GROMACS .gro file of C-alpha atoms in nm:
model
  215
    1MET     CA    1  20.699  12.201   7.828
    2ARG     CA    2  20.473  12.343   8.091
    3PRO     CA    3  20.408  12.008   8.274
    4GLN     CA    4  20.760  11.961   8.314
    5ASN     CA    5  20.847  12.248   8.438
    6VAL     CA    6  20.576  12.288   8.691
    7ALA     CA    7  20.714  11.955   8.838
    8TRP     CA    8  21.036  12.146   8.833
    9LYS     CA    9  20.939  12.423   9.049
   10GLY     CA   10  20.743  12.152   9.247
   11LYS     CA   11  21.083  11.942   9.332
   12LYS     CA   12  21.244  12.290   9.423
   13MET     CA   13  20.964  12.400   9.623
   14GLU     CA   14  20.935  12.070   9.831
   15LYS     CA   15  21.332  12.101   9.854
   16LYS     CA   16  21.271  12.460  10.005
   17ASP     CA   17  21.033  12.304  10.249
   18VAL     CA   18  21.252  12.057  10.349
   19SER     CA   19  21.553  12.291  10.438
   20ARG     CA   20  21.301  12.522  10.598
   21ARG     CA   21  21.124  12.227  10.886
   22ASP     CA   22  21.548  12.151  10.900
   23LYS     CA   23  21.606  12.500  11.030
   24THR     CA   24  21.324  12.524  11.180
   25ARG     CA   25  21.390  12.189  11.360
   26GLN     CA   26  21.733  12.306  11.464
   27MET     CA   27  21.620  12.641  11.600
   28THR     CA   28  21.400  12.388  11.811
   29ILE     CA   29  21.694  12.176  11.968
   30LEU     CA   30  21.902  12.476  12.004
   31ALA     CA   31  21.628  12.670  12.229
   32MET     CA   32  21.573  12.357  12.415
   33PHE     CA   33  21.969  12.321  12.504
   34ILE     CA   34  22.004  12.693  12.584
   35ALA     CA   35  21.701  12.640  12.853
   36ILE     CA   36  21.858  12.327  12.977
   37ILE     CA   37  22.160  12.520  13.035
   38VAL     CA   38  22.000  12.837  13.216
   39VAL     CA   39  21.818  12.618  13.404
   40MET     CA   40  22.104  12.390  13.526
   41GLY     CA   41  22.299  12.730  13.598
   42MET     CA   42  22.015  12.901  13.814
   43VAL     CA   43  21.902  12.581  14.033
   44PRO     CA   44  22.120  12.556  14.305
   45PHE     CA   45  22.314  12.211  14.276
   46LEU     CA   46  22.199  12.103  13.952
   47GLY     CA   47  22.465  12.240  13.685
   48PHE     CA   48  22.737  12.352  13.963
   49ILE     CA   49  22.799  12.156  14.282
   50PRO     CA   50  22.997  12.323  14.538
   51LEU     CA   51  23.297  12.166  14.633
   52PHE     CA   52  23.542  12.346  14.877
   53GLY     CA   53  23.463  12.717  14.771
   54LEU     CA   54  23.472  12.608  14.400
   55SER     CA   55  23.193  12.423  14.206
   56PHE     CA   56  23.161  12.089  14.026
   57GLN     CA   57  23.067  12.177  13.681
   58ILE     CA   58  22.844  11.938  13.469
   59ILE     CA   59  22.654  12.203  13.299
   60THR     CA   60  22.960  12.156  13.013
   61ILE     CA   61  22.775  11.850  12.916
   62PRO     CA   62  22.464  12.003  12.756
   63VAL     CA   63  22.682  12.228  12.586
   64ILE     CA   64  22.894  11.933  12.468
   65ILE     CA   65  22.577  11.701  12.323
   66GLY     CA   66  22.436  12.028  12.160
   67ALA     CA   67  22.744  12.117  11.966
   68VAL     CA   68  22.837  11.780  11.861
   69ILE     CA   69  22.467  11.772  11.750
   70LEU     CA   70  22.401  12.067  11.585
   71GLY     CA   71  22.725  12.211  11.489
   72ARG     CA   72  23.004  12.459  11.547
   73ARG     CA   73  22.789  12.768  11.524
   74ALA     CA   74  22.517  12.620  11.771
   75GLY     CA   75  22.829  12.524  12.009
   76LEU     CA   76  22.954  12.901  11.982
   77ILE     CA   77  22.620  13.020  12.108
   78LEU     CA   78  22.587  12.740  12.371
   79GLY     CA   79  22.940  12.834  12.524
   80THR     CA   80  22.835  13.192  12.522
   81THR     CA   81  22.522  13.095  12.696
   82PHE     CA   82  22.718  12.896  12.971
   83GLY     CA   83  22.978  13.186  13.004
   84VAL     CA   84  22.709  13.486  13.059
   85VAL     CA   85  22.506  13.193  13.325
   86SER     CA   86  22.821  13.133  13.476
   87LEU     CA   87  22.913  13.537  13.526
   88ILE     CA   88  22.540  13.582  13.683
   89ARG     CA   89  22.562  13.310  13.902
   90GLY     CA   90  22.927  13.419  14.012
   91ALA     CA   91  22.741  13.723  14.107
   92MET     CA   92  22.516  13.560  14.334
   93SER     CA   93  22.778  13.331  14.481
   94GLY     CA   94  23.106  13.368  14.721
   95GLY     CA   95  23.427  13.158  14.750
   96PHE     CA   96  23.603  13.137  14.460
   97ASP     CA   97  23.271  13.135  14.259
   98PHE     CA   98  23.256  13.446  14.261
   99LEU     CA   99  23.560  13.515  14.052
  100PHE     CA  100  23.377  13.428  13.797
  101VAL     CA  101  23.196  13.777  13.765
  102LEU     CA  102  23.527  13.868  13.589
  103PRO     CA  103  23.426  13.840  13.194
  104TRP     CA  104  23.751  13.672  13.085
  105ILE     CA  105  23.716  13.386  13.341
  106SER     CA  106  23.363  13.314  13.289
  107ILE     CA  107  23.263  13.415  12.942
  108LEU     CA  108  23.579  13.407  12.717
  109PRO     CA  109  23.699  13.025  12.793
  110ARG     CA  110  23.352  12.923  12.756
  111VAL     CA  111  23.332  13.095  12.397
  112ILE     CA  112  23.626  12.930  12.290
  113PHE     CA  113  23.520  12.600  12.463
  114GLY     CA  114  23.203  12.600  12.264
  115LEU     CA  115  23.360  12.680  11.925
  116ILE     CA  116  23.602  12.402  11.924
  117ILE     CA  117  23.393  12.143  12.049
  118TYR     CA  118  23.241  11.998  11.696
  119ASP     CA  119  23.588  11.993  11.555
  120VAL     CA  120  23.730  11.825  11.827
  121PHE     CA  121  23.463  11.551  11.795
  122GLN     CA  122  23.500  11.575  11.418
  123PHE     CA  123  23.882  11.464  11.469
  124PHE     CA  124  23.825  11.162  11.653
  125LYS     CA  125  23.536  11.069  11.466
  126LYS     CA  126  23.793  11.006  11.188
  127VAL     CA  127  24.080  10.850  11.384
  128ILE     CA  128  23.860  10.618  11.589
  129PRO     CA  129  23.642  10.437  11.365
  130LYS     CA  130  23.404  10.302  11.672
  131ARG     CA  131  23.157  10.573  11.727
  132ILE     CA  132  23.058  10.536  12.087
  133ILE     CA  133  23.479  10.537  12.187
  134SER     CA  134  23.522  10.846  11.951
  135LEU     CA  135  23.228  11.023  12.162
  136ALA     CA  136  23.371  10.893  12.490
  137VAL     CA  137  23.750  11.028  12.416
  138GLY     CA  138  23.563  11.328  12.257
  139PHE     CA  139  23.407  11.424  12.586
  140LEU     CA  140  23.664  11.325  12.796
  141VAL     CA  141  23.926  11.601  12.589
  142VAL     CA  142  23.719  11.859  12.537
  143THR     CA  143  23.575  11.859  12.914
  144LEU     CA  144  23.997  11.867  12.994
  145ILE     CA  145  24.014  12.133  12.753
  146HIS     CA  146  23.779  12.343  12.919
  147THR     CA  147  23.949  12.300  13.263
  148PHE     CA  148  24.291  12.419  13.155
  149MET     CA  149  24.150  12.725  12.985
  150VAL     CA  150  23.933  12.808  13.291
  151VAL     CA  151  24.147  12.742  13.562
  152PRO     CA  152  24.479  12.957  13.486
  153LEU     CA  153  24.229  13.255  13.424
  154LEU     CA  154  24.060  13.169  13.779
  155ALA     CA  155  24.447  13.224  13.921
  156THR     CA  156  24.451  13.585  13.769
  157GLY     CA  157  24.140  13.700  13.961
  158PHE     CA  158  24.368  13.629  14.273
  159PRO     CA  159  24.528  13.988  14.318
  160ILE     CA  160  24.218  14.166  14.179
  161VAL     CA  161  24.018  14.059  14.500
  162PHE     CA  162  24.228  14.274  14.706
  163GLU     CA  163  24.263  14.553  14.463
  164SER     CA  164  23.871  14.590  14.429
  165PRO     CA  165  23.662  14.620  14.758
  166SER     CA  166  23.365  14.501  14.564
  167ILE     CA  167  23.501  14.133  14.493
  168TYR     CA  168  23.666  14.124  14.803
  169GLU     CA  169  23.343  14.157  14.986
  170GLY     CA  170  23.180  13.916  14.745
  171VAL     CA  171  23.419  13.650  14.810
  172LEU     CA  172  23.349  13.645  15.164
  173LYS     CA  173  22.990  13.635  15.137
  174GLY     CA  174  23.045  13.293  15.045
  175GLU     CA  175  23.015  12.970  15.270
  176TYR     CA  176  23.414  12.933  15.226
  177GLY     CA  177  23.467  13.330  15.180
  178GLU     CA  178  23.680  13.370  15.505
  179GLY     CA  179  23.898  13.051  15.406
  180THR     CA  180  23.949  13.141  15.035
  181ILE     CA  181  24.086  13.476  15.142
  182ASP     CA  182  24.292  13.316  15.402
  183PHE     CA  183  24.418  13.105  15.053
  184ILE     CA  184  24.448  13.403  14.849
  185GLU     CA  185  24.653  13.551  15.085
  186ASN     CA  186  24.887  13.285  15.124
  187THR     CA  187  24.899  13.199  14.782
  188GLN     CA  188  25.161  13.476  14.713
  189GLY     CA  189  25.444  13.241  14.587
  190PHE     CA  190  25.417  13.090  14.264
  191ASN     CA  191  25.494  12.758  14.403
  192THR     CA  192  25.173  12.768  14.610
  193LEU     CA  193  25.002  12.873  14.311
  194ILE     CA  194  25.079  12.577  14.072
  195LYS     CA  195  25.015  12.347  14.343
  196TRP     CA  196  24.653  12.482  14.388
  197MET     CA  197  24.621  12.476  14.027
  198PHE     CA  198  24.721  12.093  13.988
  199GLY     CA  199  24.507  12.008  14.282
  200VAL     CA  200  24.227  12.174  14.092
  201LEU     CA  201  24.289  11.997  13.791
  202ILE     CA  202  24.290  11.671  13.932
  203THR     CA  203  24.027  11.662  14.169
  204ASN     CA  204  23.757  11.902  13.955
  205GLY     CA  205  23.906  11.894  13.620
  206ILE     CA  206  23.952  11.510  13.641
  207GLY     CA  207  23.635  11.414  13.783
  208GLU     CA  208  23.445  11.645  13.555
  209ALA     CA  209  23.568  11.489  13.233
  210VAL     CA  210  23.535  11.148  13.374
  211LEU     CA  211  23.169  11.198  13.437
  212ALA     CA  212  23.140  11.352  13.081
  213MET     CA  213  23.327  11.045  12.926
  214LEU     CA  214  23.079  10.811  13.135
  215ILE     CA  215  22.762  11.006  12.991
   0.00000   0.00000   0.00000
């Protein structure tokens, strides 16, 4: 009986070792993706590419890849990292990008974004049998979801610019600061705001989504 018990314990220990190695591997990959997001967020023209006062974002791509590989919990961590980096970068920028100092614009949508990525890809994996197509469609859809969440929240920051002297000053510090302030002053009508939102969705949003899909 003893040799059998020893063999059983040996198998159990081996499984634990494999489990530990898997966890270590996942933590290492997660740390790598966090580092990539931080570097892309902080190095100019790498993760955020300035485009007429509002950056074109490709930093969403490592968040999506990491969430697909590592799962929902990792997606939440990577999305939160993306949001925090966006907030910090917003404080260092001007124009519309400075509005990302508001946490419900920079962090909240990115947390939700990171949380849903894995489930969206699992859905398309079941619906579309061919893996490469399901991945491409998933990249396209989650990137569009991210844009549809961020842009309306970004619009809520317009009134706050004039109520908060520090945010007003921060917007003016950017390359497109004066133009941004002039635009916000003229965006008092609902129709103008809707046109601006659709403009961002078409230019930045669709562009980011197509780029993500191709990658």
